[in-house]
Every structure is written in C-alpha cells, then in structure tokens.
mmCIF file of C-alpha atoms and ligand atoms in Angstrom:
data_model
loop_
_atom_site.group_PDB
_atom_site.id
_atom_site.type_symbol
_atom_site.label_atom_id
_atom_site.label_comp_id
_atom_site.label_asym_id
_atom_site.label_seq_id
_atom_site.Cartn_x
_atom_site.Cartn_y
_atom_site.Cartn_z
ATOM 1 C CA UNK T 1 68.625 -43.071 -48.064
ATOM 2 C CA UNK T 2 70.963 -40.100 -47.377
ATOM 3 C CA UNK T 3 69.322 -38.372 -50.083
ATOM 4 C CA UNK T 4 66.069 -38.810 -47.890
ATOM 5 C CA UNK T 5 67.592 -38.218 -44.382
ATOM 6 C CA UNK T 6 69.222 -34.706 -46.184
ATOM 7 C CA UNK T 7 65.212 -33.677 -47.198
ATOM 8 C CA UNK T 8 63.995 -34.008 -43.950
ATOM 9 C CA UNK T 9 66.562 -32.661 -41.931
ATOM 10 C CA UNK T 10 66.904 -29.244 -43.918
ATOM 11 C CA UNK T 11 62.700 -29.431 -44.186
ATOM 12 C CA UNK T 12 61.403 -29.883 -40.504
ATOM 13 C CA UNK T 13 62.819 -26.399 -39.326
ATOM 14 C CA UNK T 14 61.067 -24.540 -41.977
ATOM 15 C CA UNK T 15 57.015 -26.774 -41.295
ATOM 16 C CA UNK T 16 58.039 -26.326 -37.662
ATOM 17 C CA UNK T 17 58.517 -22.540 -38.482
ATOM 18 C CA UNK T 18 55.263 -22.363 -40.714
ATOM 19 C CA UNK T 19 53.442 -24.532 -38.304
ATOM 20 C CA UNK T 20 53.743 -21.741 -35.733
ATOM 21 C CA UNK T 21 53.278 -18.826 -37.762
ATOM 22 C CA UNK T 22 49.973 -20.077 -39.005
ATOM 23 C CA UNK T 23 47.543 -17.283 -37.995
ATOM 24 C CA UNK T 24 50.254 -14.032 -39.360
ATOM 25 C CA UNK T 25 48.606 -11.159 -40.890
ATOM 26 C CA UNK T 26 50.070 -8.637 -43.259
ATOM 27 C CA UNK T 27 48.797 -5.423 -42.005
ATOM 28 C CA UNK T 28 49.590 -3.180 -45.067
ATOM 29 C CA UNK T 29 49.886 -4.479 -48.853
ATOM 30 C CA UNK T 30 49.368 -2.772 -52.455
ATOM 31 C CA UNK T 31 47.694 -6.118 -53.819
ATOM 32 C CA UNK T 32 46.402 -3.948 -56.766
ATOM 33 C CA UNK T 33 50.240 -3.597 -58.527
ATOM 34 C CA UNK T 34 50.932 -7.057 -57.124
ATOM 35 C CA UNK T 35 51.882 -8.704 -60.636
ATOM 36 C CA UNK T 36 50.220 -12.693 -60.726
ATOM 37 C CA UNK T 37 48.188 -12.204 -58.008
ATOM 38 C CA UNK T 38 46.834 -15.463 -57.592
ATOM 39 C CA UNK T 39 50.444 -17.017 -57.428
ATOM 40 C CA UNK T 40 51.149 -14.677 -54.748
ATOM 41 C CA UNK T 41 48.119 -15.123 -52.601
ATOM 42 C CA UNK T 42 49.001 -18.552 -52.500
ATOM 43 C CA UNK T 43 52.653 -18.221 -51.976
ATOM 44 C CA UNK T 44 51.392 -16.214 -48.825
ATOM 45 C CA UNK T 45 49.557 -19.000 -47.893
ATOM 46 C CA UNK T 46 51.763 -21.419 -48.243
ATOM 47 C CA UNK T 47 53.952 -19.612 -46.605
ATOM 48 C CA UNK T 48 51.711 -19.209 -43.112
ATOM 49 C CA UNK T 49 49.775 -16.139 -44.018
ATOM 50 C CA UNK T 50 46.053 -16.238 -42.936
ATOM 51 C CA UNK T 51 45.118 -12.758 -43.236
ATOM 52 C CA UNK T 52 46.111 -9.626 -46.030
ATOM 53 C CA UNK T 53 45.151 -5.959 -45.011
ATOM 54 C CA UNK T 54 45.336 -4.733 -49.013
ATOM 55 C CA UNK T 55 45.040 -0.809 -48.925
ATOM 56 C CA UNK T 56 43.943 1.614 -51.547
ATOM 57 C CA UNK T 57 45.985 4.964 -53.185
ATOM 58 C CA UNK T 58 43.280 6.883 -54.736
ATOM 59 C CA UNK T 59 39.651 5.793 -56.533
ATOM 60 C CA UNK T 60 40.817 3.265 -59.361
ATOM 61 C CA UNK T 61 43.370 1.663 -56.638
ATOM 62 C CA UNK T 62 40.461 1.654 -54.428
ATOM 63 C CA UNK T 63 38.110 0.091 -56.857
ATOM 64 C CA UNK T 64 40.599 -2.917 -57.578
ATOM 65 C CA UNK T 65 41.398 -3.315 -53.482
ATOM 66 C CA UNK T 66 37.357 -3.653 -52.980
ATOM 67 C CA UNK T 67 37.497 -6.613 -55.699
ATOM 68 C CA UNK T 68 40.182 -8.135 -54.913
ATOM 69 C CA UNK T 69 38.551 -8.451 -51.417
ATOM 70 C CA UNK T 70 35.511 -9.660 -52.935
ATOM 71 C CA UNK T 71 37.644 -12.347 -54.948
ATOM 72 C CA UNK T 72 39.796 -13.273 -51.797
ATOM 73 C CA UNK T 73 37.428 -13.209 -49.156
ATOM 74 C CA UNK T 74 39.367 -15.728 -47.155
ATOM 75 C CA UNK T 75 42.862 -14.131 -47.066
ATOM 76 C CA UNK T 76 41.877 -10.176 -47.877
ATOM 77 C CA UNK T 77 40.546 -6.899 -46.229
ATOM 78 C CA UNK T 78 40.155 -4.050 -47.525
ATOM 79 C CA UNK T 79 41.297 -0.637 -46.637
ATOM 80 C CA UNK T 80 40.145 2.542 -49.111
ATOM 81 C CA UNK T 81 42.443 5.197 -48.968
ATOM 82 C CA UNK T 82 43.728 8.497 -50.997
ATOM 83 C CA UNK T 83 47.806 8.741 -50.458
ATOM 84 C CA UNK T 84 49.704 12.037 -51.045
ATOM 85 C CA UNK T 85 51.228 10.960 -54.101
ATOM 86 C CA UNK T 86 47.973 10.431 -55.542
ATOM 87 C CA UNK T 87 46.715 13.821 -54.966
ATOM 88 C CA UNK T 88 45.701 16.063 -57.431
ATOM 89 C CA UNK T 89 43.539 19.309 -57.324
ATOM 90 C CA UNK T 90 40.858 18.410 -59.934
ATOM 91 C CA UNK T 91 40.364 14.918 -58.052
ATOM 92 C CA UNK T 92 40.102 15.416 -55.019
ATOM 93 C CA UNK T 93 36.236 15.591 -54.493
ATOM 94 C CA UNK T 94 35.741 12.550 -56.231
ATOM 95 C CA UNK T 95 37.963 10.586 -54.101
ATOM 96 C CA UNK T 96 36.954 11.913 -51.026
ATOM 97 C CA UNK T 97 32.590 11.115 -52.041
ATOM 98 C CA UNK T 98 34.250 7.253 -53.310
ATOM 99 C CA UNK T 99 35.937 6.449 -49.399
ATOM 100 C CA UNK T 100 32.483 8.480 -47.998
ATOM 101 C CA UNK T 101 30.454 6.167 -49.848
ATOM 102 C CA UNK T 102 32.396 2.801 -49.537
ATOM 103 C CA UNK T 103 34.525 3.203 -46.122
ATOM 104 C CA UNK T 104 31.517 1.670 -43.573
ATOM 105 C CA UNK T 105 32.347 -1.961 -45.927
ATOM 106 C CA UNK T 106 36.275 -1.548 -45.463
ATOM 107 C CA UNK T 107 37.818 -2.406 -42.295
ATOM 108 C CA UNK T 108 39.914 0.806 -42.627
ATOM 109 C CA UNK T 109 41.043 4.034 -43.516
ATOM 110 C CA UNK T 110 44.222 4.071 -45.902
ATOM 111 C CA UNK T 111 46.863 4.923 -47.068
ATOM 112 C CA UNK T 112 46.357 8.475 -46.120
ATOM 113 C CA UNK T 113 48.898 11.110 -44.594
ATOM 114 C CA UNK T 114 51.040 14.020 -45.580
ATOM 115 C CA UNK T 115 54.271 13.346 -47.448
ATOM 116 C CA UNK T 116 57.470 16.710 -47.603
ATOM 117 C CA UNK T 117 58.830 14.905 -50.579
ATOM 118 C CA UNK T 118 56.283 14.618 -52.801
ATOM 119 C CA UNK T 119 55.368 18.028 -55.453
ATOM 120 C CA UNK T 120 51.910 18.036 -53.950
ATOM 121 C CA UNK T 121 51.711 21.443 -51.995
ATOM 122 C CA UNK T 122 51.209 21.111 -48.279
ATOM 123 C CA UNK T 123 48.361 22.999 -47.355
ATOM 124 C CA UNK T 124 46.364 20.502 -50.518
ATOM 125 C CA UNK T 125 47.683 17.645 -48.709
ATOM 126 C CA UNK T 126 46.771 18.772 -45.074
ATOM 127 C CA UNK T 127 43.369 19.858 -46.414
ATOM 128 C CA UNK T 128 42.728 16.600 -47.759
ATOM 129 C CA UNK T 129 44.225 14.800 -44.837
ATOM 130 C CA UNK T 130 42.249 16.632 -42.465
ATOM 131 C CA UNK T 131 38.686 15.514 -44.444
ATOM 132 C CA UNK T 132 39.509 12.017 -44.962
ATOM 133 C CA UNK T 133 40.426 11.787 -40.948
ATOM 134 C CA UNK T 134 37.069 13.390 -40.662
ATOM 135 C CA UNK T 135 35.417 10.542 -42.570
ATOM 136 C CA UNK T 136 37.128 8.070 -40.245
ATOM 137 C CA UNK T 137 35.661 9.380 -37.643
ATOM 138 C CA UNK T 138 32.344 9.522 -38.799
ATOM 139 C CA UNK T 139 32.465 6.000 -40.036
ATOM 140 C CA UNK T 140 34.835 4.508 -36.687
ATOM 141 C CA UNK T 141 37.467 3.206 -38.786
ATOM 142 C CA UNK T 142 41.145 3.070 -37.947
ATOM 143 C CA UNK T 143 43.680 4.716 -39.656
ATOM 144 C CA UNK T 144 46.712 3.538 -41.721
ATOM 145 C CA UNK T 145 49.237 6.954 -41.537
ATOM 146 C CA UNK T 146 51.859 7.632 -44.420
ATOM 147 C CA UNK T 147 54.125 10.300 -42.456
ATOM 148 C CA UNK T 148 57.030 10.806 -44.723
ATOM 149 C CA UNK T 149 59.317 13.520 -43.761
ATOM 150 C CA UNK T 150 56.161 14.905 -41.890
ATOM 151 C CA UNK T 151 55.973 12.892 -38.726
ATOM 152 C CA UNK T 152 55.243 15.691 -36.269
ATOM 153 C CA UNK T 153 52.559 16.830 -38.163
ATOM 154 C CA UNK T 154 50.896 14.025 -39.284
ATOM 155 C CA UNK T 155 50.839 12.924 -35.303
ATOM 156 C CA UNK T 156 49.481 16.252 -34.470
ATOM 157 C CA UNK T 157 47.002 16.606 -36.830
ATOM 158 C CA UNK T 158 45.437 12.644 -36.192
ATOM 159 C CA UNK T 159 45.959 13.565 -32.614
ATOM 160 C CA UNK T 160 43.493 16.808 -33.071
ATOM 161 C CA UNK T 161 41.169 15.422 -35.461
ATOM 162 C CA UNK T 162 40.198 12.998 -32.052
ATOM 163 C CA UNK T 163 41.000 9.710 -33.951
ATOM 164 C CA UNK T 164 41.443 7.018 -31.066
ATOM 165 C CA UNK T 165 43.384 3.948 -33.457
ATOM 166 C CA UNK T 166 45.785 4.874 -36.071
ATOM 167 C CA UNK T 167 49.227 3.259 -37.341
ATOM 168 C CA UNK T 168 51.981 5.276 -38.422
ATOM 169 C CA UNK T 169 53.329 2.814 -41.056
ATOM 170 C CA UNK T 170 56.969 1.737 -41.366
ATOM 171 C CA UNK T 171 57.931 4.820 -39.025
ATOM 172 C CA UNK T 172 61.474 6.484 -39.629
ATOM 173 C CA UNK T 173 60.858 9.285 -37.552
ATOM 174 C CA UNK T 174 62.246 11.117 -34.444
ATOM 175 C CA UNK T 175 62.366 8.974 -31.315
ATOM 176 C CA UNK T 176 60.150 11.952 -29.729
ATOM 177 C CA UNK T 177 57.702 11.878 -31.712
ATOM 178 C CA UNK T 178 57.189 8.189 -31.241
ATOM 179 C CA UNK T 179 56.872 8.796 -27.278
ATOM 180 C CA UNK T 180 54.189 10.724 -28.734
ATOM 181 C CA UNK T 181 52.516 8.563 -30.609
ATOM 182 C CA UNK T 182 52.343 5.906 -28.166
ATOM 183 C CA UNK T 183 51.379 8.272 -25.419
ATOM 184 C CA UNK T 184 48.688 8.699 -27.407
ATOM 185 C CA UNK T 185 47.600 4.551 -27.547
ATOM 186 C CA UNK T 186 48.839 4.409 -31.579
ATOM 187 C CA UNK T 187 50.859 2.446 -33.482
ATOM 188 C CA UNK T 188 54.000 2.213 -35.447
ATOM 189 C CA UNK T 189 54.509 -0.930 -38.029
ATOM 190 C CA UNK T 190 57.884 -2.393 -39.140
ATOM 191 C CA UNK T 191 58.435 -3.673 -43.425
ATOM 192 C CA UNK T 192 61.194 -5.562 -44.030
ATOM 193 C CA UNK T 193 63.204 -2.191 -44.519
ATOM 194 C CA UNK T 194 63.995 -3.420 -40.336
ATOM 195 C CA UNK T 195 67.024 -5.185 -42.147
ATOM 196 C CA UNK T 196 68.902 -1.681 -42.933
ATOM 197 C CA UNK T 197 67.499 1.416 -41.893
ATOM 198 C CA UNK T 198 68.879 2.458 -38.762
ATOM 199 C CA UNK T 199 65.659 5.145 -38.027
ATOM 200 C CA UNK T 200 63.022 2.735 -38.400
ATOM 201 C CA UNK T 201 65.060 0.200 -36.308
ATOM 202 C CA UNK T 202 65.728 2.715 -33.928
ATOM 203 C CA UNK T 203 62.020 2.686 -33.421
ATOM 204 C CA UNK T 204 60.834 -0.910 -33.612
ATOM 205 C CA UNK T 205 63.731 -1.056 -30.612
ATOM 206 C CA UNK T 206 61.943 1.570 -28.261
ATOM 207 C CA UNK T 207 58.591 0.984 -29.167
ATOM 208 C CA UNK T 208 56.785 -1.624 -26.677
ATOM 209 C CA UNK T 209 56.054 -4.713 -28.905
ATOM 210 C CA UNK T 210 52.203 -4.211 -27.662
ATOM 211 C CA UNK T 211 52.294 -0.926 -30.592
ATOM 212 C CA UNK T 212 53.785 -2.986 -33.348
ATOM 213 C CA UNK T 213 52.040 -4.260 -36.546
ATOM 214 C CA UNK T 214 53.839 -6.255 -39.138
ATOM 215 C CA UNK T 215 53.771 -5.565 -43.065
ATOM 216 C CA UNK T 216 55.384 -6.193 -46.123
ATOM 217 C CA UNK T 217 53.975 -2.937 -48.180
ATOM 218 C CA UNK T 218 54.253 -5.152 -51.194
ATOM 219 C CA UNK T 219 55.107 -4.391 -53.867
ATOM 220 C CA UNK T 220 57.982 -2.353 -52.643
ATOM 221 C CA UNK T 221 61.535 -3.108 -53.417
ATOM 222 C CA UNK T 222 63.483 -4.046 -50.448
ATOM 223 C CA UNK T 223 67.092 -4.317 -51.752
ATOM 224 C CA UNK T 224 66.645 -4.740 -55.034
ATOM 225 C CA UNK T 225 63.464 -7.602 -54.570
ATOM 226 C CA UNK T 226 60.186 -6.640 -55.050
ATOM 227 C CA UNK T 227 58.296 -8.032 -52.200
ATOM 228 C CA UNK T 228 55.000 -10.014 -51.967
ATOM 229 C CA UNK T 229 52.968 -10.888 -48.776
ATOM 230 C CA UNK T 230 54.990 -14.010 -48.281
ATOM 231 C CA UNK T 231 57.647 -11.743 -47.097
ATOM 232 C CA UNK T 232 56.307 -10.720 -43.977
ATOM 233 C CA UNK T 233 58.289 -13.633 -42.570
ATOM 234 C CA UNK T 234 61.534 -11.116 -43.193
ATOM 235 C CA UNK T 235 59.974 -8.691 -41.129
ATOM 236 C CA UNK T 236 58.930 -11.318 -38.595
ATOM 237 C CA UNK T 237 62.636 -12.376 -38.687
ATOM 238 C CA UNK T 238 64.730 -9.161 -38.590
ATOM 239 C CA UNK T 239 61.807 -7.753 -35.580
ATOM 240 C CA UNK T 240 62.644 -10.880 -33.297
ATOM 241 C CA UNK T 241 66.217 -10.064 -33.654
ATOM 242 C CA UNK T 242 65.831 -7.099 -32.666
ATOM 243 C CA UNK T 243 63.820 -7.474 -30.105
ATOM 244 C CA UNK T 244 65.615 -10.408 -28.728
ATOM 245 C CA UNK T 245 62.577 -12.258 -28.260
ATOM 246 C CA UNK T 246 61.722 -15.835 -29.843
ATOM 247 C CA UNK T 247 59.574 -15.344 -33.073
ATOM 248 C CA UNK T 248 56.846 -17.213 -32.149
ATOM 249 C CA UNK T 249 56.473 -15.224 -29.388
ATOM 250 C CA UNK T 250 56.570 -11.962 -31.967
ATOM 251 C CA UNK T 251 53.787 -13.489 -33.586
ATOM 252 C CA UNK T 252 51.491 -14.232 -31.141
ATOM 253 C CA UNK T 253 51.458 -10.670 -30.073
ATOM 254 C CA UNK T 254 51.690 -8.488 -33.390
ATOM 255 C CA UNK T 255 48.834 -11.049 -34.586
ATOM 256 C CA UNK T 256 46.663 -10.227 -31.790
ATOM 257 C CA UNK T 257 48.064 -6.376 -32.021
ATOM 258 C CA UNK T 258 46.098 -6.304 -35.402
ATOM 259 C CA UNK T 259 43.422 -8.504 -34.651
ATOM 260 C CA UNK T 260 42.777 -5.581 -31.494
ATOM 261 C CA UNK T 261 43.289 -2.481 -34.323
ATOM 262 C CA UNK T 262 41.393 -3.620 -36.788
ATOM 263 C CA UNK T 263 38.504 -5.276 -34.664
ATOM 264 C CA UNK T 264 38.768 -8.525 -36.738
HETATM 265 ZN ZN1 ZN N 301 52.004 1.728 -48.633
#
C-alpha cells in the first residue's frame, strides 16, 4: 500500500503538469540529425507536445525536413531553409531554385541569417541572405533568423528587405538591438540555453512575453545532453522562472504566439 500511495503522490504533479501543457509547440527543431526519430516523436508526445516546427540547413536537410513532414503529419511542419554554415559558392543556386520551388508547401522560411563566426565570407552570406528574404516575401512566409555575432545586421537587413514576421532565434544579442526588433513587431525565441547564458536571459527578461517563441533546437547539446523535442518543457521551465509568471500561463501565450507567427 505505501508502495502505491508513494506512485501516486510523486506521479500526479507531473499528469497535472502534462495535462496543462497539452497544446506546446516546438517552434525550431533539426528533426533530420534527430537519431531514432520515431522514439523521439513520441517521447514529445508523451511528453505534451502537439506541434514540431522541423527546419531545414541546406537542400539534402531540406529534402529529409519535407519527408519527415509528410511521415508526421500530425506532430510536424516544415520550414526549408539554407543556414550560413551550409553555404558554399558552387551551391548556392541550387539551394536557392529548391526553397523557390518548395517554400509556398512549408509554413516557413528557415534557418537562414548571417553568422561572424563561421569561414563563410560576409558579403556570400549577405548576398544569399538578402535572396532567400526575397523569396519570403514573394511567397508570404515568415522567417526563422540565425543572427550569430551579427545581430545588428541581420535586424537591419530583414528590416529593409520589408519582411513583416520574423524570429530571431535563441537571441544573445545587445539589449538595443532587441528594442529594435520588437519595435519592429518581431520576435526573439528562448532554447533551453535560458538555464546559463546570461545574454540570452538578459533578453527573454526584457522582451514582452507577447514576442517570445519556445524551442528546443534539437539536436543541440545543452550541457553536455543532446536535446530532443521533449525538452521544450526545460525551456518552458527556466522561461517561467524568469519571468515570474506560472507556467501554464507561459504556455498559453507562447502557444498562441506561434500559432499567430506561423498562421497555423
Ligand atoms: Zn537551428
């Protein structure tokens, strides 16, 4: 009987927990280098995840994201993208004809956006940055920002290019720039990196919780664990703390944050 008593007392916090976390979307995820991908899909699920925004790197990444989609239609979206790391001169035109050709079936643009760390000259990866925020535009999609080291001009250039919803992803940048950014009606999202980085806290704490999307951007190692979807409840957790506001609450409003960005 104790045995019994002990199961359900340590077990009704975490269904009441689930329970209310039931409709949480994970706004940015590599599925493609997610190891046992099944397993993880349904770890997410189990877990209270109803919704997976997988994004793309460059055209093989983006081939796999568009069938995982088709094999998940219940738990993923797909985003087509071409990252800076994934940038290289001889191809770049095939890329950029694959996200023309397949963007109108993906519910957004990304990952794109300029990156100071990576070897990829600047002026390539503004070039290309500039034509794939020229596609979004064309097509109406939102846009899911990489701004690495390069926040002020990856703001300014979205910003000129006219684009009216983007989200610059697990920002680290200057508490300036993200006056910009909202000024502007975009977005910042937090990753569970909100547990020790002191810039991108700085900016989940500023930024009105209106602006924020949640994300894992699985499969990235977050002190020393690679993460999975199921995660996102870490960056529900560490955000409420912050925030000093009830998770559920946190929920409610980042789930209808990118239910409103990604017109889902
Ligand atoms: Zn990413």
């Amino acid at each position: 009987m104790k045995v019994s008593w002990l199961w359900t007392s340590s077990l009704t916090p975490i269904l009441n927990l689930r329970s209310k976390i039931c409709k949480m979307i994970d706004t940015h995820a590599h599925l493609d280098e997610i190891k046992e991908i099944n397993r993880a899909i349904q770890r997410a699920k189990d877990a209270g995840i109803r919704g997976i925004v997988a994004v793309g790197m460059d055209l093989p990444s983006n081939v796999t994201t568009i069938d995982l989609a088709e094999q998940f239609p219940d738990m993923v979206q797909p985003a087509i993208g071409y990252h800076p790391w994934s940038i290289s001169t001889d191809t770049i035109e095939e890329n950029l004809k694959f996200i023309e050709e397949n963007l109108p079936s993906c519910i957004a643009l990304g990952e794109v956006g300029i990156d100071y760390k990576t070897k990829v000259k600047k002026p390539v990866q503004w070039e290309v940055f500039s034509k794939v925020l020229s596609l979004a535009i064309r097509h109406s999609r939102p846009v899911i920002v990489h701004s690495r080291f390069s926040h002020q001009r990856s703001h300014q250039m979205v910003r000129d290019s006219g684009i009216e919803k983007a989200v610059f992803h697990w920002y680290t940048g200057s508490l300036e720039i993200l006056e910009k950014i909202i000024d502007d009606g975009y977005y910042i999202s937090a990753t569970p990196a909100l547990a020790y980085s002191p810039s991108h806290q700085a900016a989940m704490k500023v930024a009105p919780i209106e602006r924020i999307l949640v994300e894992t951007d699985s499969p990235v190692e977050y002190q020393g664990k690679v993460s999975e979807p199921a995660d996102l409840i870490m960056t529900l957790t560490e955000l409420s703390n912050l925030k000093g506001m009830a998770s559920e609450e946190v929920q409610r409003i980042t789930t209808s944050n990118a239910k409103r960005f990604f017109s889902i």
